[in-house]
Tab-separated table of C-alpha atoms in Angstrom:
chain	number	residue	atom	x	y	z
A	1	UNK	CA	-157.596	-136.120	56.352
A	2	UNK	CA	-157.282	-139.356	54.227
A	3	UNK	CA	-153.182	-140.475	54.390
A	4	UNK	CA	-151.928	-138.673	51.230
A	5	UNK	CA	-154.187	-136.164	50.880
A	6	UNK	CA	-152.299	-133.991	53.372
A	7	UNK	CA	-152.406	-130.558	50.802
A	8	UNK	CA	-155.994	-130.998	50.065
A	9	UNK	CA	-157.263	-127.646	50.077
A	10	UNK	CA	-154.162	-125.818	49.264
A	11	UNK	CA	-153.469	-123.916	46.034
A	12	UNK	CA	-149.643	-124.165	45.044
A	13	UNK	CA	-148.017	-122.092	41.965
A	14	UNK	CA	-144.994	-124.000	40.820
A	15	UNK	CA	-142.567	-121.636	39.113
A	16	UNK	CA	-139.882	-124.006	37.200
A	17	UNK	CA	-139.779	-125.205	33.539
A	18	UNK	CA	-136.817	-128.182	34.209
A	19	UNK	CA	-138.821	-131.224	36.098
A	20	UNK	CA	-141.956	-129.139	36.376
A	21	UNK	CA	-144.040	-131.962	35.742
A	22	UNK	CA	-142.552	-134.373	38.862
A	23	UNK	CA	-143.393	-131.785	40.937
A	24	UNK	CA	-146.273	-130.863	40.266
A	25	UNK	CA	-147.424	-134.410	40.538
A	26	UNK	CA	-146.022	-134.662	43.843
A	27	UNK	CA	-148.199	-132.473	44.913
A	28	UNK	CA	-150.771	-133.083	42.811
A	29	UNK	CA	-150.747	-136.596	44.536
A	30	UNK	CA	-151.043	-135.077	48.331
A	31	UNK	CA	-154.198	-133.415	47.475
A	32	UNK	CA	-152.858	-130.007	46.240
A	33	UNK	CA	-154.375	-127.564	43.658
A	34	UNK	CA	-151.658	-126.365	41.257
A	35	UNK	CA	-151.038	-123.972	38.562
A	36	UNK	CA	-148.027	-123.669	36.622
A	37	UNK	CA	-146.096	-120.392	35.354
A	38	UNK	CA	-142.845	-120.828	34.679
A	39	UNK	CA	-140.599	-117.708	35.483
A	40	UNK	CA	-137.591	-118.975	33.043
A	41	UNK	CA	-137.365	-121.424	30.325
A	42	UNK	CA	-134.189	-122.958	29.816
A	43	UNK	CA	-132.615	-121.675	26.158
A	44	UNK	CA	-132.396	-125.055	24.134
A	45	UNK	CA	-129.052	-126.199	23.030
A	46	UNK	CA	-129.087	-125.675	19.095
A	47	UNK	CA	-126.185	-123.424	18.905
A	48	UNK	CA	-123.323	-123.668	21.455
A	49	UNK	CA	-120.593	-122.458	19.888
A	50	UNK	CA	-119.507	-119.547	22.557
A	51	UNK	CA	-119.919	-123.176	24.951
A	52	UNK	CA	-117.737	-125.640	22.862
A	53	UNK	CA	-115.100	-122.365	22.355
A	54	UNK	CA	-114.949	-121.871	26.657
A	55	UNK	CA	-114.453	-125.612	25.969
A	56	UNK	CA	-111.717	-125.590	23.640
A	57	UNK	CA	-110.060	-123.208	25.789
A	58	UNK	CA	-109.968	-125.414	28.749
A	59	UNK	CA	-108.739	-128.003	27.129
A	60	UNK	CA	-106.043	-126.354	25.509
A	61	UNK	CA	-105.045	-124.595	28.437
A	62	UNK	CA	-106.168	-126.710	31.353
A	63	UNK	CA	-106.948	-124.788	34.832
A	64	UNK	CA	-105.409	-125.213	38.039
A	65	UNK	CA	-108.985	-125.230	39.807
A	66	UNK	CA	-112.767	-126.047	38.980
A	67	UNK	CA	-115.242	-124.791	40.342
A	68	UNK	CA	-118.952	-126.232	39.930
A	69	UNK	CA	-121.975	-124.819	41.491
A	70	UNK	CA	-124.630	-126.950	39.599
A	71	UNK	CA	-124.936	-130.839	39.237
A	72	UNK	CA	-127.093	-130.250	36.074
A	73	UNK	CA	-124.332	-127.890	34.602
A	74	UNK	CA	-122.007	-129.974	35.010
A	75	UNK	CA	-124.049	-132.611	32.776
A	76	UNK	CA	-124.952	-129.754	30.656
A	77	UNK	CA	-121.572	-128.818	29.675
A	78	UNK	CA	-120.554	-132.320	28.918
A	79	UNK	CA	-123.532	-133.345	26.881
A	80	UNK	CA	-122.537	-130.251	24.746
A	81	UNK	CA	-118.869	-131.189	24.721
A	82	UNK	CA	-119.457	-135.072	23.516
A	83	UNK	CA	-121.696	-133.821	21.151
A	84	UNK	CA	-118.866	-132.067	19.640
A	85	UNK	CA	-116.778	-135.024	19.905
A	86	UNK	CA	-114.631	-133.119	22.625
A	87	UNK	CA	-116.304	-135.478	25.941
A	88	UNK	CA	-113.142	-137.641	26.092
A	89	UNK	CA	-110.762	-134.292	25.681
A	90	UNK	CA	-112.639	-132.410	28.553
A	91	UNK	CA	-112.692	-135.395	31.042
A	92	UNK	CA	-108.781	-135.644	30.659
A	93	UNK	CA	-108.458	-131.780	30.702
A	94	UNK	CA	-110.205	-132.131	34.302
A	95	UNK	CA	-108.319	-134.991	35.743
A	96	UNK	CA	-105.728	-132.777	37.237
A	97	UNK	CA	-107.440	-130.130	38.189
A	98	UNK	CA	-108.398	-129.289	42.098
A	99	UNK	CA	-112.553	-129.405	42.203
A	100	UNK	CA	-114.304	-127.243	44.205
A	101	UNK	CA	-118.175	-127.909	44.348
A	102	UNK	CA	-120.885	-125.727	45.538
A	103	UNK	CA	-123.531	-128.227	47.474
A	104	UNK	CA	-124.298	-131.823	47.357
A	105	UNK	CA	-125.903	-132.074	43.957
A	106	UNK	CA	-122.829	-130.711	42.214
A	107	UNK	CA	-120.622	-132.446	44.538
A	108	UNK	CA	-122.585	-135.582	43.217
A	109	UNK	CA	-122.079	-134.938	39.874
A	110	UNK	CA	-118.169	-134.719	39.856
A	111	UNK	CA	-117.977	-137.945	41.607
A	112	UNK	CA	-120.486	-139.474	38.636
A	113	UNK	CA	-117.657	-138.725	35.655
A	114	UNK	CA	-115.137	-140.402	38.251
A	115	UNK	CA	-113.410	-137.218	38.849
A	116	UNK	CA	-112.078	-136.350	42.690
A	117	UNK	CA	-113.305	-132.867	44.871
A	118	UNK	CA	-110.873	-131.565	46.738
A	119	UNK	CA	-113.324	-129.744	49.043
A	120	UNK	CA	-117.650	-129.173	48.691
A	121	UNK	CA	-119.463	-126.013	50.246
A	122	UNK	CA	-122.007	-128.454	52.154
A	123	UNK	CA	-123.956	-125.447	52.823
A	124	UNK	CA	-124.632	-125.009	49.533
A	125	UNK	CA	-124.113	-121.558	49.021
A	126	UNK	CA	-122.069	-118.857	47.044
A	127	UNK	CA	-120.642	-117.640	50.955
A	128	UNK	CA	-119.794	-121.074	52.043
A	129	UNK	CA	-118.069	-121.979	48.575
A	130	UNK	CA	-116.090	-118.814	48.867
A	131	UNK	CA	-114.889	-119.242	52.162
A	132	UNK	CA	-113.848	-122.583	51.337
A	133	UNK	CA	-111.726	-121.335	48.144
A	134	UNK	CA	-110.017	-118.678	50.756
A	135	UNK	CA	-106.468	-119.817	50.261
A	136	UNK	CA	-107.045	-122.403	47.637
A	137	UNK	CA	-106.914	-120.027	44.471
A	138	UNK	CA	-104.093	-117.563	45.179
A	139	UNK	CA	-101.965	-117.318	41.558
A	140	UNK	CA	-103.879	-120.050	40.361
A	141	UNK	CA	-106.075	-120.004	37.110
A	142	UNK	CA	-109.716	-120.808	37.909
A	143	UNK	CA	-112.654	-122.123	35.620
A	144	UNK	CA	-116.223	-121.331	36.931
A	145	UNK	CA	-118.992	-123.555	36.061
A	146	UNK	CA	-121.854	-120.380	36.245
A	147	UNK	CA	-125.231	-120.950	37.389
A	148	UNK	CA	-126.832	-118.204	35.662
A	149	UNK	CA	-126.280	-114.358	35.697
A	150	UNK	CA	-126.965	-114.336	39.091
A	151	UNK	CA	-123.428	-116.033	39.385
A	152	UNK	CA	-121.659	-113.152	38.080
A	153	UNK	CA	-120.364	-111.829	41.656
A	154	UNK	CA	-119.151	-114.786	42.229
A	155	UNK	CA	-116.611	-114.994	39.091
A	156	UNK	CA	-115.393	-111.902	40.540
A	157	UNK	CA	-115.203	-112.625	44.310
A	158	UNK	CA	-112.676	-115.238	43.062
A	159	UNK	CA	-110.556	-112.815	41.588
A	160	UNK	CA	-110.753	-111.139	45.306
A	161	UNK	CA	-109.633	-113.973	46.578
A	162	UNK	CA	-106.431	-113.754	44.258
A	163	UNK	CA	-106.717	-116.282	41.305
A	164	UNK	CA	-104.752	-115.245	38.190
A	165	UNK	CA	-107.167	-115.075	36.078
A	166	UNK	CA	-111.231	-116.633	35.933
A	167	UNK	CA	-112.548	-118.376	33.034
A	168	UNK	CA	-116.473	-118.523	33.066
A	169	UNK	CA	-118.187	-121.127	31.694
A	170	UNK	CA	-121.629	-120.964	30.914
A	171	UNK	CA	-123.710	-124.394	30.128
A	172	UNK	CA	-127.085	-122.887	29.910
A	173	UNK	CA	-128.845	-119.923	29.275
A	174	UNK	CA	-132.273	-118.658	30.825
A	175	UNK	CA	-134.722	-117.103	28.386
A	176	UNK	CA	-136.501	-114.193	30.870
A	177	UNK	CA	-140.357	-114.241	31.001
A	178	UNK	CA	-140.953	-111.654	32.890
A	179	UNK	CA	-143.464	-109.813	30.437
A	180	UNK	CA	-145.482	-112.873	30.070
A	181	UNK	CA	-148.902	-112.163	30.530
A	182	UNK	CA	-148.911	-115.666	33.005
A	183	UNK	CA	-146.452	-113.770	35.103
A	184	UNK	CA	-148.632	-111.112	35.388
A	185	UNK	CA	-151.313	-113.265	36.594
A	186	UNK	CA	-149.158	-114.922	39.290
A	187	UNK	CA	-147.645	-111.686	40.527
A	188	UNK	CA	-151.417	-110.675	41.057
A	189	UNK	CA	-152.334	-113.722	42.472
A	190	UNK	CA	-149.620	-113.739	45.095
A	191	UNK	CA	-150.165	-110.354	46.227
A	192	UNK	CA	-153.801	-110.902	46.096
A	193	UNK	CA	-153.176	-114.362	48.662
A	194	UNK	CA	-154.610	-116.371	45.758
A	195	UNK	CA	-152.032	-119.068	46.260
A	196	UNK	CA	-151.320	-120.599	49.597
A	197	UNK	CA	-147.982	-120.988	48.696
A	198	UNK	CA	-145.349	-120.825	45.357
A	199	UNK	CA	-142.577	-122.989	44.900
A	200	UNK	CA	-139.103	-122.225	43.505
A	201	UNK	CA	-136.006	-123.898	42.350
A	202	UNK	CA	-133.685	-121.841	41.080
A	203	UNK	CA	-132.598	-118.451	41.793
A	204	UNK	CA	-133.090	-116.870	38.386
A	205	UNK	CA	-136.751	-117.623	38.655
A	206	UNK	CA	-137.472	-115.667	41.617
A	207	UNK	CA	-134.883	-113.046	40.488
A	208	UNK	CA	-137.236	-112.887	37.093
A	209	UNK	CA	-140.313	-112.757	39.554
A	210	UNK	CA	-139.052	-109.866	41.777
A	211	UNK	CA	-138.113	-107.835	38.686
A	212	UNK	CA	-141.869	-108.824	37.338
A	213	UNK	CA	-143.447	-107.383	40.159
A	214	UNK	CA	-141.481	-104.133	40.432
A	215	UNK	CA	-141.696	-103.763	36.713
A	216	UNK	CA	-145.293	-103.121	37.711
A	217	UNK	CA	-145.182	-101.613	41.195
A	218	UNK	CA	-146.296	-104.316	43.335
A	219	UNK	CA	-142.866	-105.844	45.311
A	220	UNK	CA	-143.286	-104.405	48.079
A	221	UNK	CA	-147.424	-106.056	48.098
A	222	UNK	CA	-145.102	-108.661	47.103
A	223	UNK	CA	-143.001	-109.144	49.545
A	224	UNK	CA	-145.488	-108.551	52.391
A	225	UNK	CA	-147.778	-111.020	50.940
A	226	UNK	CA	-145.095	-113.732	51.310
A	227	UNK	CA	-144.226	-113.110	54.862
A	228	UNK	CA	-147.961	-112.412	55.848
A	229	UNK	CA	-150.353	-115.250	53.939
A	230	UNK	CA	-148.174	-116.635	51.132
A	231	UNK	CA	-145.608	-119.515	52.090
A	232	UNK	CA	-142.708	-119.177	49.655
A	233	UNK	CA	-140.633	-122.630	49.242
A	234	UNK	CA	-137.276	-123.096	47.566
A	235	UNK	CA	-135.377	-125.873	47.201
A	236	UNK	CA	-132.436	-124.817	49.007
A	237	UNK	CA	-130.481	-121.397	50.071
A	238	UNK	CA	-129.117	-120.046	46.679
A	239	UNK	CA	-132.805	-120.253	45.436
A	240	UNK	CA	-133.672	-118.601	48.713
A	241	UNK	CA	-131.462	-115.743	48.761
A	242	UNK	CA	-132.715	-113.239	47.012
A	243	UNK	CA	-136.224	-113.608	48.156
A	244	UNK	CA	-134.052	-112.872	51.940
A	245	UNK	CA	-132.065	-109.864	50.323
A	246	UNK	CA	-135.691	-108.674	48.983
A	247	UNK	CA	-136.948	-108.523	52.454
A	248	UNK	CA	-139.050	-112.092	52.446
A	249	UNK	CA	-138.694	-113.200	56.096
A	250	UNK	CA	-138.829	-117.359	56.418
A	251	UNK	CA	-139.420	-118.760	53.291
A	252	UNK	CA	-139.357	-122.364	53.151
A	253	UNK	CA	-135.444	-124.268	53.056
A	254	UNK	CA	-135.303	-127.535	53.290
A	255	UNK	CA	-131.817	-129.229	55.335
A	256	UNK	CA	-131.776	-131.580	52.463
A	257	UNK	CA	-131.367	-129.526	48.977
A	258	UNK	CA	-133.668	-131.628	46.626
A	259	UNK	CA	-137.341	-131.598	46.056
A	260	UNK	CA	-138.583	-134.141	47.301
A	261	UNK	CA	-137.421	-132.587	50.813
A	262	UNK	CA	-138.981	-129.207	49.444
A	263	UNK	CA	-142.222	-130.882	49.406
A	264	UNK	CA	-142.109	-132.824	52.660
A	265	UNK	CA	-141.102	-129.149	54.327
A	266	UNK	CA	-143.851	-127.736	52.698
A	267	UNK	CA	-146.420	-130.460	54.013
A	268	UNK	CA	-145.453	-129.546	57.253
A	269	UNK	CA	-145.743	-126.159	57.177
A	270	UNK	CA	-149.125	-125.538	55.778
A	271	UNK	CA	-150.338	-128.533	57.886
A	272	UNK	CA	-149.256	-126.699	61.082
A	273	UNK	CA	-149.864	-123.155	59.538
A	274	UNK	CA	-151.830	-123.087	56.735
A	275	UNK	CA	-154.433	-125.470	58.579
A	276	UNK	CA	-157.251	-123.766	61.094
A	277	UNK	CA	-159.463	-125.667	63.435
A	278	UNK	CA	-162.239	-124.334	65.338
A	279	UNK	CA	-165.102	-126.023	67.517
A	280	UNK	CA	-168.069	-124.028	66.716
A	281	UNK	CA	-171.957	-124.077	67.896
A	282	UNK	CA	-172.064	-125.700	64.555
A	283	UNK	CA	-169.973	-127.943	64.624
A	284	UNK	CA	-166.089	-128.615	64.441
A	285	UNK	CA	-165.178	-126.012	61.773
A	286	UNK	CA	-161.389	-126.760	59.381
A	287	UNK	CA	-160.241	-124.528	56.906
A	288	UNK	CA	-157.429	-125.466	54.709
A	289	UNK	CA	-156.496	-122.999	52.565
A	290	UNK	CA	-159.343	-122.302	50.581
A	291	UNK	CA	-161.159	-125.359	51.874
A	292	UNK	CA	-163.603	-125.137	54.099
A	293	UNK	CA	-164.673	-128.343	55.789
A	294	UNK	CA	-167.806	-128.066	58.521
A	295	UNK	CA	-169.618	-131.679	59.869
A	296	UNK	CA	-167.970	-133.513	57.367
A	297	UNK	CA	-169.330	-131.189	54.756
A	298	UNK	CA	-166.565	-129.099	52.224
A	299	UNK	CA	-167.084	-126.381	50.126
A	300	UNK	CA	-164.296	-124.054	48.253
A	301	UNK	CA	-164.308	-120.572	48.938
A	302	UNK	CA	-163.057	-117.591	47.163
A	303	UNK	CA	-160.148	-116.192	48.354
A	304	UNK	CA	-161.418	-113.089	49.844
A	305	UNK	CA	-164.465	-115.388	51.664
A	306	UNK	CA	-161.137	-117.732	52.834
A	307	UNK	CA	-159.718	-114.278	54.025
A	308	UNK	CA	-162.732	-113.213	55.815
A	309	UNK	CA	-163.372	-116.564	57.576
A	310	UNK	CA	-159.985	-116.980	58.387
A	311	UNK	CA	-160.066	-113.648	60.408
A	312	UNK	CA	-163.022	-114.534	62.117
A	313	UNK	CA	-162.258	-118.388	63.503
A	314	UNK	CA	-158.722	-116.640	64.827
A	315	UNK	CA	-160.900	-114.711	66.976
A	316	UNK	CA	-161.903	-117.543	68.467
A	317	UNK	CA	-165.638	-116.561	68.931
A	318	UNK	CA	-164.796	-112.723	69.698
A	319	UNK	CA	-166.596	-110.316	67.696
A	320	UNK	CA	-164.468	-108.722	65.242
A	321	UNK	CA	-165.552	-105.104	64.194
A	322	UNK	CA	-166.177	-103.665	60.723
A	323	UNK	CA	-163.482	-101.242	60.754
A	324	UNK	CA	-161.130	-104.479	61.984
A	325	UNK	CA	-161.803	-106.687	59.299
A	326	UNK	CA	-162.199	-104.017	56.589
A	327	UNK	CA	-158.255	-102.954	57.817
A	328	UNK	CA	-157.315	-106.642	57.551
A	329	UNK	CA	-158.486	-107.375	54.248
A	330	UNK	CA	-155.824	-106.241	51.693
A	331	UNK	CA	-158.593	-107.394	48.716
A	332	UNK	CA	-161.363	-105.891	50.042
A	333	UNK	CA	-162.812	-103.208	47.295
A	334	UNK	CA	-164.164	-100.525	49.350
A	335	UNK	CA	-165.389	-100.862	53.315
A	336	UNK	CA	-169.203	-100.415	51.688
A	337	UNK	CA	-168.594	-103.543	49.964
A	338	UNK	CA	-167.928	-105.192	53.468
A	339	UNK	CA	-171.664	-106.380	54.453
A	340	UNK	CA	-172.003	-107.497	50.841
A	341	UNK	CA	-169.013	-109.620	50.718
A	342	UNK	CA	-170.158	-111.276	54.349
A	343	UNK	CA	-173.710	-111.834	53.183
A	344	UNK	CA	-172.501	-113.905	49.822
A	345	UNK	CA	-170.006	-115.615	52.419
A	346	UNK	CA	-172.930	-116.908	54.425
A	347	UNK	CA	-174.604	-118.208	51.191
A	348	UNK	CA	-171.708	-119.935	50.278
A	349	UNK	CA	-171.124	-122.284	53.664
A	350	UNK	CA	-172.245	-125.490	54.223
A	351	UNK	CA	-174.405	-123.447	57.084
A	352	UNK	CA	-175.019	-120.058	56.585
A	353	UNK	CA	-175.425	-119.771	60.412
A	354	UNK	CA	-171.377	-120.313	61.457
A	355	UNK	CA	-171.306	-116.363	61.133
A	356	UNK	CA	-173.578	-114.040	63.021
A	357	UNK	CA	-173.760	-110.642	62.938
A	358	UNK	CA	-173.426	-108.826	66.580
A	359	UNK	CA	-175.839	-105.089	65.743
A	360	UNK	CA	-173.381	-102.280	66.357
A	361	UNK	CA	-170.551	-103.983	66.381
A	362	UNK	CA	-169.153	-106.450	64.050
A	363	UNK	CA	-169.165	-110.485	63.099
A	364	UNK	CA	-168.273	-113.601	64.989
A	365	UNK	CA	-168.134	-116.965	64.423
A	366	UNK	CA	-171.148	-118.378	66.373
């Protein structure tokens, strides 16, 4: 594999409407296949009022601690407040008050409008940020920078932890897409291992994917899909937390919380897991996701063909009965359709030979 082209092969959904394009060439650029749904769409800023009144309100009546979770939030809530000529008043309305950040990125962003933290989550999540307000919010009034809805417990946990009172303020609003015929499609195509892996960076989107797929019965195909031939990769552990609560067992979380590292993770871990090499009578034998590569020669398979092959090179030469690799293929039509689906399979490989058929008892990779 040529230096760069280290996803060649793969097929990656990318879920997110804000940056969606610089990720998807940084894929796009390592070989990958992509398609693009977005889950959410960010609601544009034409009327902010309910914003610039939360606004208004903390100015007037200045908190005793901030809280941000988001870096682009932050900026969010500013652009709308210098837009409305109230930039200058907000900034001053902030200067005494004691920041609490959630994560690097927001922690960032404080220190960009020359404001000081008293104290970031480094973890970056909702649990770390709350056990680092323990103690710092008793009787005091607190202002919440919210993420999205998703946020909403965490308003209230304050409160828990004994602040006055909680003013929420919300920069942004998601418009939900979950009865987009795209999302459809994608739910579909992860459950049906289309995808070799799907991408997500922000917790909304997979909440609005989750909801999706039980709208229409399929989480729990779902959710086994992901932890048994989909690799699901998030940006960091907010975005990965509710695909852990939904019973997704490793997906993808990078040390560093930004996208770049997202993509460098997920490199690695379709390299080492999503890659399959084989020395075969025929040859050395490498699939890559949907890639098949055999003496130099590629061809792309379908993903029940990349399913069936798959199964077979793990065996490692071993025959693998019809009742085995029937039971293994979630996509599979009907058993009858078995011998069909094998003999289109040959057609389709550089040599048609790579598979033989053992009488009696099943396949094997020759």
């Amino acid at each position: 594999m040529i230096s760069g082209q280290q996803l060649s092969g793969f097929r990656i959904a990318v879920t997110s409407d804000r940056r969606s394009n610089e990720l998807i060439e940084a894929l796009q650029r390592r070989g990958a296949e992509t398609t693009h749904t977005p889950l959410l769409r960010l609601a544009p800023l034409e009327d902010e009022q309910f914003l610039l009144g939360q606004t208004r309100r903390v100015i007037a009546e200045p908190p005793a601690v901030l809280v941000v979770t988001t870096a682009y939030g932050l900026r969010r809530w500013f652009d709308t407040a210098e837009a409305a000529d109230l930039g200058d008043q907000l900034g001053r309305a902030l200067e005494g008050c004691r920041i609490f950040t959630r994560g690097a990125k927001a922690l960032g962003a404080v220190r960009a409008l020359g404001l000081t933290v008293a104290g970031s989550a480094s973890a970056g999540t909702s649990e770390a940020l709350l056990e680092l307000l323990r103690g710092e919010v008793a009787g005091a009034s607190v202002a919440v920078q919210m993420h999205a809805d998703n946020d909403r417990p965490l308003a209230r946990d304050i409160r828990r932890l004994g602040a006055a009172h909680v003013v929420k303020i919300e920069p942004y609003r998601w418009l939900e897409n979950s009865g987009d015929p795209q999302i459809s499609s994608l739910v579909e195509g992860i459950c049906a291992g289309r995808f070799d892996a799907v991408t997500f960076t922000s917790a909304p989107s997979v909440h609005t994917l989750l909801t999706a797929a039980a709208a229409r019965g399929l989480l729990p195909t779902l959710v086994r899909s992901f932890n048994e031939r989909v690799q699901a990769a998030t940006v960091g552990p907010v975005t990965a937390e509710p695909l852990l609560q939904a019973g997704v067992h490793s997906p993808l979380v990078p040390q560093r919380h930004r996208m770049g590292a997202m993509v460098l993770q997920l490199v690695i871990a379709l390299s080492d897991q999503g890659t399959l090499s084989v020395d075969t009578a025929r040859g050395l034998c490498q699939l890559r996701g949907r890639t098949l590569s055999l003496n130099n020669q590629d061809c792309t398979l379908t993903p029940l063909h990349a399913e069936i092959l798959r199964c077979l090179l793990q065996a490692r030469g071993n025959v693998v009965s019809r009742d085995e690799l029937a039971t293994s293929l979630s996509s599979l039509p009907s058993r009858h359709a078995l011998d069909m689906t094998l003999s289109r399979l040959r057609k389709s490989l550089p040599d048609p030979g790579l598979i033989t058929t053992v009488i009696k008892r099943g396949y094997r990779i020759a």
